[in-house]
Tab-separated table of C-alpha atoms and ligand atoms in Angstrom:
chain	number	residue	atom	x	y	z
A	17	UNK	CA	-125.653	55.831	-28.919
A	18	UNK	CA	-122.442	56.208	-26.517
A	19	UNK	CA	-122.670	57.501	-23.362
A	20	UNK	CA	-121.987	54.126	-21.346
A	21	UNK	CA	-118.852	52.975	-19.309
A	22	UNK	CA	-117.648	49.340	-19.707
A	23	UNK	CA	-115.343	47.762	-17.362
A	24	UNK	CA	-113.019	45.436	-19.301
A	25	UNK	CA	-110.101	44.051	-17.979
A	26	UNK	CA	-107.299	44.617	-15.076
A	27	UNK	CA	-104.135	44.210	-13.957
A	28	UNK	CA	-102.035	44.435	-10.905
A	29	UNK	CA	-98.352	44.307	-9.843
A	30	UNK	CA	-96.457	44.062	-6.505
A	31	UNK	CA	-92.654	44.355	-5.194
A	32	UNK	CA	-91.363	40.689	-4.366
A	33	UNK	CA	-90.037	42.021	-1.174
A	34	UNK	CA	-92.144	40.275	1.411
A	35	UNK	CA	-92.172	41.926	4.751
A	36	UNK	CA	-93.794	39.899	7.462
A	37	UNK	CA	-94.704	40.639	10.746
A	38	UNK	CA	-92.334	39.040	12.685
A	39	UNK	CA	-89.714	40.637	10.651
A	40	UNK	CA	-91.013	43.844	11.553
A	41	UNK	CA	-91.181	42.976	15.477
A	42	UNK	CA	-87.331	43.023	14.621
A	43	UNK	CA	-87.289	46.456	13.973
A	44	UNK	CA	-90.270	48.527	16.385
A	45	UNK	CA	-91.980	46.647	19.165
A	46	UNK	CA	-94.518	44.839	17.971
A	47	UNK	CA	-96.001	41.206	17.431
A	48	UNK	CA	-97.077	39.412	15.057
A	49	UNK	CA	-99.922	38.640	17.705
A	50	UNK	CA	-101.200	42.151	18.046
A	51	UNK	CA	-100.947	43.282	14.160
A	52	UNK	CA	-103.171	40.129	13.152
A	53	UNK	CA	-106.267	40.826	15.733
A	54	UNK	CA	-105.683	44.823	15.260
A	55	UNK	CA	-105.632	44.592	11.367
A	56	UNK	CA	-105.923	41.424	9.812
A	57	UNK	CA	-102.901	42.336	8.183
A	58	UNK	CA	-100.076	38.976	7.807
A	59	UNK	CA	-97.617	40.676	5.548
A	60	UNK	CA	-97.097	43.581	3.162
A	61	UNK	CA	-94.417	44.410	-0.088
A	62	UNK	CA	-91.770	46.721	-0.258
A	63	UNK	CA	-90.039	47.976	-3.076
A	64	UNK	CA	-86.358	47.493	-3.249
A	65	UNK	CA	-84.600	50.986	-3.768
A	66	UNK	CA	-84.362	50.450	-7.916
A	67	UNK	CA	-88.350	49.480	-7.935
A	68	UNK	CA	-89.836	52.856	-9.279
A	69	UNK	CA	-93.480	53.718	-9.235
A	70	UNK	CA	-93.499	54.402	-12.876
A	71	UNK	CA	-92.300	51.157	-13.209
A	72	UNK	CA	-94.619	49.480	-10.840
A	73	UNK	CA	-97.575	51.441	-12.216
A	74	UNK	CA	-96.575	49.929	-15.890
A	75	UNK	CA	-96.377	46.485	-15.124
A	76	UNK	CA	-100.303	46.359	-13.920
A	77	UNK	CA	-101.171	48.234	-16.949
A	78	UNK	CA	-99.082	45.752	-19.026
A	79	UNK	CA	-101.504	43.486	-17.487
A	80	UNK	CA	-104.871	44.955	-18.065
A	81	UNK	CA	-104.028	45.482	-21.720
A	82	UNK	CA	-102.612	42.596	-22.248
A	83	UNK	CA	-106.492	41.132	-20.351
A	84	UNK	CA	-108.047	43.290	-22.741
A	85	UNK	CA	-106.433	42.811	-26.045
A	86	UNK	CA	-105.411	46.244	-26.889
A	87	UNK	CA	-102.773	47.965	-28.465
A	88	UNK	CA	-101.396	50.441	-26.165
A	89	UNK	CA	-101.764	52.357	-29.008
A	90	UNK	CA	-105.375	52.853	-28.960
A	91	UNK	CA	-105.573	53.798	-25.388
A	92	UNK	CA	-106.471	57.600	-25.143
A	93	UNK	CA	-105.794	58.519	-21.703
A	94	UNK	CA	-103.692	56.671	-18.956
A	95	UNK	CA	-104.705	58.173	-15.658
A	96	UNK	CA	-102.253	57.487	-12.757
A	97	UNK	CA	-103.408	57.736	-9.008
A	98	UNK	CA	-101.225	57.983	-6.858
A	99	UNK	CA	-99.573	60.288	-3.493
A	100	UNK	CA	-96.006	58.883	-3.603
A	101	UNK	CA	-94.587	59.702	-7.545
A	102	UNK	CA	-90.969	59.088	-8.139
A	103	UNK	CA	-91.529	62.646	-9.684
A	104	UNK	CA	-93.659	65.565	-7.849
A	105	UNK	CA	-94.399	66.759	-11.928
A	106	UNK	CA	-96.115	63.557	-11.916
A	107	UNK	CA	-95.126	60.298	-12.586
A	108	UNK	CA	-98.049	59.404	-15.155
A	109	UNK	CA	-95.914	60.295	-18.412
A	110	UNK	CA	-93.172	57.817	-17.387
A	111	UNK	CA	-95.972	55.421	-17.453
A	112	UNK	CA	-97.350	56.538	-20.340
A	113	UNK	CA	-93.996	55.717	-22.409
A	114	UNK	CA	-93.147	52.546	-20.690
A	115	UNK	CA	-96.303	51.099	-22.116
A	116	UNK	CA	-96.170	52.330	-25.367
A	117	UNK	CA	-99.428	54.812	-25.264
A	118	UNK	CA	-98.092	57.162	-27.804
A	119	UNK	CA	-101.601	58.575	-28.400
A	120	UNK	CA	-102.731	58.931	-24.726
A	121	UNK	CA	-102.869	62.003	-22.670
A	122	UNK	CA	-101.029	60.839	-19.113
A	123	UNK	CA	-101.380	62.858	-15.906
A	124	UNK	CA	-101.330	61.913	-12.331
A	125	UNK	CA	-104.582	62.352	-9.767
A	126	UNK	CA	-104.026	62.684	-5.975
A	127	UNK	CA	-106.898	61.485	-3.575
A	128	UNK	CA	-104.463	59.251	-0.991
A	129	UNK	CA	-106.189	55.966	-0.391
A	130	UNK	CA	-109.472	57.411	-2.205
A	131	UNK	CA	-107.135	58.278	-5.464
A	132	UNK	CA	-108.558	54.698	-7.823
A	133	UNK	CA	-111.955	55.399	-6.949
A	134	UNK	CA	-111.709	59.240	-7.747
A	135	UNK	CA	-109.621	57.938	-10.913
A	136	UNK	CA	-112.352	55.909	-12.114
A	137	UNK	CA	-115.104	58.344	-11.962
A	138	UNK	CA	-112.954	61.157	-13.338
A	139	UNK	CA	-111.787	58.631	-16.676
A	140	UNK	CA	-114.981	57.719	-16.894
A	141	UNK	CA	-116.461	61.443	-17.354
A	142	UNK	CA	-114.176	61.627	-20.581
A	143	UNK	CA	-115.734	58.480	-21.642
A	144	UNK	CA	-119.506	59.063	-21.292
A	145	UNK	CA	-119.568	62.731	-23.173
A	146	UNK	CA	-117.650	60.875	-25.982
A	147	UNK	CA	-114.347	62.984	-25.485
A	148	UNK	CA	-112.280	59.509	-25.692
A	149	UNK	CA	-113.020	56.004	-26.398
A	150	UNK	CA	-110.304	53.884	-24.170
A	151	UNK	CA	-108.454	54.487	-20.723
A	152	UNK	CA	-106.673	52.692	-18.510
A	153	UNK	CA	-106.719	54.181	-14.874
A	154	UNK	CA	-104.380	53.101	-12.312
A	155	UNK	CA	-104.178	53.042	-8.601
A	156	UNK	CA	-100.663	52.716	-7.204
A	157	UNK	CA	-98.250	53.745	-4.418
A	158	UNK	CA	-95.268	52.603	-3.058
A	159	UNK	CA	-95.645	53.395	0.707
A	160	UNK	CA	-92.771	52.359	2.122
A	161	UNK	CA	-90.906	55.171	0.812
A	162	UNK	CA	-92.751	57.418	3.089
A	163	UNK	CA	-93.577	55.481	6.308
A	164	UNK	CA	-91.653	56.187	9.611
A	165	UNK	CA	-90.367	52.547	9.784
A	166	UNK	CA	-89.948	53.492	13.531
A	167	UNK	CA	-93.313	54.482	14.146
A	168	UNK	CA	-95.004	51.307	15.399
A	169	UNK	CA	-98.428	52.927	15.598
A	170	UNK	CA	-98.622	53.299	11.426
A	171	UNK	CA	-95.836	51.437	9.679
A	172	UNK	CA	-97.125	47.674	10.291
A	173	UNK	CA	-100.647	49.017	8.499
A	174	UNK	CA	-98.937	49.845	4.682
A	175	UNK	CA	-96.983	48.339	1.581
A	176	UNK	CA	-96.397	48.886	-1.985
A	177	UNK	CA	-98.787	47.884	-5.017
A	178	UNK	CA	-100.344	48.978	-8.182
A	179	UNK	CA	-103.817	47.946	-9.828
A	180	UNK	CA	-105.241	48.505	-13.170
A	181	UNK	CA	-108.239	48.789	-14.673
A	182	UNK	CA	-109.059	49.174	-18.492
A	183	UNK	CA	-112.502	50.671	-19.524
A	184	UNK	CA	-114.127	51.841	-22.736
A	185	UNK	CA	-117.065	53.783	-23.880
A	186	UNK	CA	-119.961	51.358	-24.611
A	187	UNK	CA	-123.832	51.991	-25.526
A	188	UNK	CA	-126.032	53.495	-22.952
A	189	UNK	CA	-127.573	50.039	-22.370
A	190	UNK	CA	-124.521	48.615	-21.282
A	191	UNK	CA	-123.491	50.991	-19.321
A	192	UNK	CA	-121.515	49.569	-16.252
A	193	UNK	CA	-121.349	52.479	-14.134
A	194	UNK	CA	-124.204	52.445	-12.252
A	195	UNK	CA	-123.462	55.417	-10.083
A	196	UNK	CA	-120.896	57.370	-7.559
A	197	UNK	CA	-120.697	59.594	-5.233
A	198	UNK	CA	-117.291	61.432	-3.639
A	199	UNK	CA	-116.780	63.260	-0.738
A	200	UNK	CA	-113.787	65.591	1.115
A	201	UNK	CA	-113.495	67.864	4.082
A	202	UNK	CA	-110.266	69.273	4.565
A	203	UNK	CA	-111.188	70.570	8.307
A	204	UNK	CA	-110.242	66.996	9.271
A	205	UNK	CA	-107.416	66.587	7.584
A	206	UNK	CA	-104.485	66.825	10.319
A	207	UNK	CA	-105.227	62.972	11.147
A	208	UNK	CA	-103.082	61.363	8.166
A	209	UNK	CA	-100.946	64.001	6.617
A	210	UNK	CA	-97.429	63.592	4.428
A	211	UNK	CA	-96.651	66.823	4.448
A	212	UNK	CA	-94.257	69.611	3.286
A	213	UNK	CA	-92.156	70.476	6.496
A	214	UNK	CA	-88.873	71.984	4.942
A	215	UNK	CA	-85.991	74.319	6.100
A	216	UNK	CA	-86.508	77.756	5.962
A	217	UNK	CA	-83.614	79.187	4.145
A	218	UNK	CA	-82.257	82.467	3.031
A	219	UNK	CA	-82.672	83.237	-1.009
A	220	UNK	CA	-80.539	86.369	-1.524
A	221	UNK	CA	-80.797	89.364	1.259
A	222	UNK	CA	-84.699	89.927	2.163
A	223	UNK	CA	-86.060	86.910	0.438
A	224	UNK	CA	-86.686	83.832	1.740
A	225	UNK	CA	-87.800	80.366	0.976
A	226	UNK	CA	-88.718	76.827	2.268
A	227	UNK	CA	-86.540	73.910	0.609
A	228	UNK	CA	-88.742	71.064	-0.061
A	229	UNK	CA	-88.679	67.956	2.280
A	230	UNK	CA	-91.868	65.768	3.392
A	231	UNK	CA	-91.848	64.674	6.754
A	232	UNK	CA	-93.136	60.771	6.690
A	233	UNK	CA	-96.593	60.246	6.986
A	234	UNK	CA	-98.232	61.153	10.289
A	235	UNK	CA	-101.707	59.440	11.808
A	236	UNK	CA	-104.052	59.561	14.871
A	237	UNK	CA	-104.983	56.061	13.807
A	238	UNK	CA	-108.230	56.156	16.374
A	239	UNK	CA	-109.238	58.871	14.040
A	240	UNK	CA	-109.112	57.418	11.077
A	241	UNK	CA	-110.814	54.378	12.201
A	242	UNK	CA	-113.737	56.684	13.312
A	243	UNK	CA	-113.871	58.171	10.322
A	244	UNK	CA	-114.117	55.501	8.219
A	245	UNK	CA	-116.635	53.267	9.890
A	246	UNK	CA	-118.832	56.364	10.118
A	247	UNK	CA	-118.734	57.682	6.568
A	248	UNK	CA	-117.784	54.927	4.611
A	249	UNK	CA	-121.107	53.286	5.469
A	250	UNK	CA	-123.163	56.414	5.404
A	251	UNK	CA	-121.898	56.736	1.570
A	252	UNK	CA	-122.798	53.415	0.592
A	253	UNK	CA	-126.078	53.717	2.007
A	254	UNK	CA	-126.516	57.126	0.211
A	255	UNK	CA	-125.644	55.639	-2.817
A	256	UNK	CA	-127.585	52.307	-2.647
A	257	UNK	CA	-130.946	54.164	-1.791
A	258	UNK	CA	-130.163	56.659	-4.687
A	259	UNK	CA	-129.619	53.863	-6.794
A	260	UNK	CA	-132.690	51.869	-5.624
A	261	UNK	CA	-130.270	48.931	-5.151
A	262	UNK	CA	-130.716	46.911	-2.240
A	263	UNK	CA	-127.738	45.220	-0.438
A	264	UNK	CA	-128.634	41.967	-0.793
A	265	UNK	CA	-128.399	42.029	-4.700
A	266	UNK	CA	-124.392	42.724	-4.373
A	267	UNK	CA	-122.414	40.056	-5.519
A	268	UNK	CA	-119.220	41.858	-3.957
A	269	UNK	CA	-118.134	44.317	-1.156
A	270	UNK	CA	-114.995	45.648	-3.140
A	271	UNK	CA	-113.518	48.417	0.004
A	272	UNK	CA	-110.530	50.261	-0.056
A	273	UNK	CA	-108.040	47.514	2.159
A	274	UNK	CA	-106.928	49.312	5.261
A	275	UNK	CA	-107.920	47.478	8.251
A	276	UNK	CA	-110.133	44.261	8.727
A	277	UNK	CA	-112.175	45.192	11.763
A	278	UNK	CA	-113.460	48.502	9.132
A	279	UNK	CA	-113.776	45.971	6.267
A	280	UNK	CA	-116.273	43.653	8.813
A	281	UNK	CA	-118.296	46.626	10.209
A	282	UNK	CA	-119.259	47.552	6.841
A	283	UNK	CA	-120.255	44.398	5.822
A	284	UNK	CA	-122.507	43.903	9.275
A	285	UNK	CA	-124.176	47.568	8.511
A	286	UNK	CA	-125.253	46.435	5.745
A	287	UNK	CA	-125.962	42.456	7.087
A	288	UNK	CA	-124.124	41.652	3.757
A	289	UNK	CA	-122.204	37.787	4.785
A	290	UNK	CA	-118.106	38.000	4.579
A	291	UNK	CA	-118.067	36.013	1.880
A	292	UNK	CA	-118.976	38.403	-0.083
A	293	UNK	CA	-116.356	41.258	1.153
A	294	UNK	CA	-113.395	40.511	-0.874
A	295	UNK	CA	-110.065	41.230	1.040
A	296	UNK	CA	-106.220	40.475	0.347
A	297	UNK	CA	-105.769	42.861	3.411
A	298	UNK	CA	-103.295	39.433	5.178
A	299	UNK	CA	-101.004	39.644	2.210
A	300	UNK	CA	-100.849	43.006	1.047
A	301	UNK	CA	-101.609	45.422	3.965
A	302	UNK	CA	-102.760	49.286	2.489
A	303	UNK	CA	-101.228	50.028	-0.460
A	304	UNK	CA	-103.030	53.104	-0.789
A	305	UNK	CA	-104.436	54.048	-4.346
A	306	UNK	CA	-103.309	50.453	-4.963
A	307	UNK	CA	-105.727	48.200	-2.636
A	308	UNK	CA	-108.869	48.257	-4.725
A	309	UNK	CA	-107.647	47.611	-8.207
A	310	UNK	CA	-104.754	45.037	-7.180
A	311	UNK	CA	-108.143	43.500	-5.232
A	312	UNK	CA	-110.484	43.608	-8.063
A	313	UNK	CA	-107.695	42.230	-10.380
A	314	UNK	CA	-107.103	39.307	-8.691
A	315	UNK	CA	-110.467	38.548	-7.856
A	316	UNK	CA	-111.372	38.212	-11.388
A	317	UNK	CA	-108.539	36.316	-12.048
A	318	UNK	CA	-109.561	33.857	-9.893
A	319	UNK	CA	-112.655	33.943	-11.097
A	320	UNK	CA	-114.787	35.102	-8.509
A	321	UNK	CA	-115.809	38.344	-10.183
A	322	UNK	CA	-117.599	37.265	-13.609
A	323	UNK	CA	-119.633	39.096	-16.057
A	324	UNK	CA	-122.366	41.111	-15.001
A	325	UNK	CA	-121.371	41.005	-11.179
A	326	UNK	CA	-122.727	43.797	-9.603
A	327	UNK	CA	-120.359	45.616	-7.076
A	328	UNK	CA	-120.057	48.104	-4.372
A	329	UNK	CA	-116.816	49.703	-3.706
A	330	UNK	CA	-115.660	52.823	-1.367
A	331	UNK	CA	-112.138	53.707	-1.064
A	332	UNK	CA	-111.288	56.486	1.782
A	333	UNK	CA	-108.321	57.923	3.532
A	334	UNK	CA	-106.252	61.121	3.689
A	335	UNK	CA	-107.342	64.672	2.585
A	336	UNK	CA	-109.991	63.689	4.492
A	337	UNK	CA	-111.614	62.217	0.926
A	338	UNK	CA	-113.744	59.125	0.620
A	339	UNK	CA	-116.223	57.876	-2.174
A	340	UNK	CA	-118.192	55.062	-3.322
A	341	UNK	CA	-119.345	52.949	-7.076
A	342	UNK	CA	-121.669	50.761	-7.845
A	343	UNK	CA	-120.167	48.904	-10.975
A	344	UNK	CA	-121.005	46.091	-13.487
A	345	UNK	CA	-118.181	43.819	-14.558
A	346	UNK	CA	-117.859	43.808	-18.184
A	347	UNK	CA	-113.854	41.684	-19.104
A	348	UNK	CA	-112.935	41.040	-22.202
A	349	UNK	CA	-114.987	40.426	-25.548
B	1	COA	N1	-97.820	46.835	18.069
B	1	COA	C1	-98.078	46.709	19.379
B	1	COA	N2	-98.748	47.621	20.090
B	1	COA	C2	-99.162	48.729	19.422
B	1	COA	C3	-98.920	48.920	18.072
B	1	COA	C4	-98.222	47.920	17.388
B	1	COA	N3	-97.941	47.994	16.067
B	1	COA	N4	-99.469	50.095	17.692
B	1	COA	C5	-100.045	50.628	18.790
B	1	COA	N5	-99.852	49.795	19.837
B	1	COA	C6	-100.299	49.971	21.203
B	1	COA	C7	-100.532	51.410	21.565
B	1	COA	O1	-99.316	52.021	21.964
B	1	COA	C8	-101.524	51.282	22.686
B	1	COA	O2	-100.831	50.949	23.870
B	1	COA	P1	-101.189	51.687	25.242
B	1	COA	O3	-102.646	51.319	25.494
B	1	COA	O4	-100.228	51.084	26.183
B	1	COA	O5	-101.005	53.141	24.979
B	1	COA	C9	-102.349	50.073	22.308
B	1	COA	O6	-101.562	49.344	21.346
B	1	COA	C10	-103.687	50.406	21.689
B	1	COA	O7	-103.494	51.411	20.719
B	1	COA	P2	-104.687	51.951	19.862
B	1	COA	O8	-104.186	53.063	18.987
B	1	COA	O9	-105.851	52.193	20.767
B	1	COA	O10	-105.003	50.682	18.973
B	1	COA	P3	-106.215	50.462	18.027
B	1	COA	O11	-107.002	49.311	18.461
B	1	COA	O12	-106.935	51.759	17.746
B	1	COA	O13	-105.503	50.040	16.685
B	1	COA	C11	-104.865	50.932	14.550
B	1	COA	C12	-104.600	50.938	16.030
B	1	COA	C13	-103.875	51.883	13.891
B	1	COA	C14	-104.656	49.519	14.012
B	1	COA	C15	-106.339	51.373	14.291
B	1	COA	O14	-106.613	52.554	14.992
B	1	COA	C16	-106.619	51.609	12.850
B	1	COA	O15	-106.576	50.704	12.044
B	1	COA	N6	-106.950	52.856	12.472
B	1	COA	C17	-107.200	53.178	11.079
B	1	COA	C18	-105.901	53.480	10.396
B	1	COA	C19	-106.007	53.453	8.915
B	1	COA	O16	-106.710	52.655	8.361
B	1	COA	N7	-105.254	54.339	8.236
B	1	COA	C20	-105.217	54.425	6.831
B	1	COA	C21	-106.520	54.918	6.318
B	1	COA	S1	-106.504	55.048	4.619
């Protein structure tokens, strides 16, 4: 009988472009100093102006298929978070065709810094009622497209990255999905926003319309923080109890990487040592729908995440959305 998830291999790519701190005290007033104790964050990628996201996004996939063994042509759907296309039709498609996927579906899923996680859980629907048999979901975004580089408050925090992960349908038994659970509330949304703030122009006589432009992205940082050390642990908790898992039995604390000081509160909440709360935050920074598969990727890859290891992960950010999984690691046969 179907009706299981297995997690089986990943992937993850990143711009070569290193942007340190210092470099970035060169442009807004800040310090290397103050980003490291505020963030934990040493250095993040940017994407040159040729890097697309499509491009990006295909590379990590390339990966986890290449982890897996498959032939791209097996793959039936290739699921693409992400909040920064190269494309506002979606970006997925280009992704799609740059890996070869001729018989996937391919469509794009936007949930900001919660987009993976939501990814994940929506893929995996398809899986367990039998729909398909193989997708590979992917978390990417190249931030720096979108950041007001003079806005010291947010630009030092994000960076450019994609992650991949490829699952497939399994027995029941083996099912590594243990649970999820996903939140939004839109009331408190106006603290990160990259929104639509165009020109109002005139059509023909009588008619008018706005001409598309995003402003960069906007954030009441002390907000944000807020939110996420309240709700992120909340979730967990919800979904640990539901799952009558305690914390202790965690191999891995696998969060959405946006800030250190949120990554360590969790961990203490739940006593859980910081060992086991994987984070890349120093080299990477956010990269959005990127940080928890380019994480998870490279954590198995060095071997720290093995068969069987049982892991939490919550991803949260703009919308507001946030959401947590318990997963097993499968990798491949
Ligand atoms: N370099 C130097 N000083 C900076 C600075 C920077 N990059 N950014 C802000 N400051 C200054 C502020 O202007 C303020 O100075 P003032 O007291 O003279 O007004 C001071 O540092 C403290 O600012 P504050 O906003 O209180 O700092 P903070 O401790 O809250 O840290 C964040 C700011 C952004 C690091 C923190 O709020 C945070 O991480 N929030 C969550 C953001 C996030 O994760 N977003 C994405 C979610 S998916």
């Amino acid at each position: 009988m179907q009706g299981g998830i297995a997690l089986v291999a990943s992937g993850s790519a990143t711009p070569s472009q290193k942007l340190t701190n210092d470099q970035l005290g060169l442009r807004v007033d800040t310090s290397d100093a103050w980003i490291r104790s505020r963030t934990g964050i040493g250095e993040r990628r940017v994407s040159t102006p040729e890097e697309s996201l499509a491009a990006l996004s295909a590379k990590a996939g390339s990966a986890a298929l290449d982890m897996a063994g498959w032939d791209p042509a097996t793959i039936d759907l290739v699921l693409l978070a992400t909040s920064t296309p190269d494309d506002l039709f979606g970006s997925a498609t280009q992704v799609q065709a740059r890996l070869g996927a001729k018989n996937a579906v391919a469509f794009d899923l936007t949930a900001a810094c919660s987009g993976f996680l939501f990814a994940l859980i929506t893929a995996a629907q398809y899986l367990r009622s039998g729909a398909m048999h193989r997708a590979l979901v992917i978390g990417a975004d190249q931030m720096s497209r979108w950041v007001d580089w003079d806005d010291r408050r947010s630009c030092v925090l994000f960076g450019d990255g994609a992650g991949a992960l490829a699952l497939q349908s399994t027995n029941f038994e083996n099912d590594g999905l243990l649970g999820f659970k996903m939140k939004s509330d839109g009331s408190r949304g106006n603290c990160l926003n990259l929104v639509d703030n165009g020109d109002s122009m005139s059509l023909v006589e009588g008619i008018r319309y706005r001409k598309g432009k995003f402003l960069p992205i906007q954030m009441n940082g002390q907000e944000v923080y807020k939110f996420a050390v309240r709700e992120v642990p909340a979730i967990l908790d919800e979904l640990l109890t539901l799952s009558e898992i305690t914390p202790d039995s965690l191999d891995w604390l696998l969060l959405h990487q946006a800030n250190k000081r949120i990554l360590d509160a969790v961990a203490d909440r739940f006593s859980i040592p910081y060992e086991k709360v994987l984070s890349n935050l120093f080299k990477y920074g956010n990269t959005s729908a990127g940080t928890i598969p380019i994480m998870l990727d490279e954590a198995v890859r060095e071997g720290k995440i093995r068969r069987n290891h049982l892991i939490a992960s919550s991803g949260f950010g703009a919308g507001l959305s946030w959401g947590a999984s318990l997963f097993r690691w499968h990798g491949p046969d």
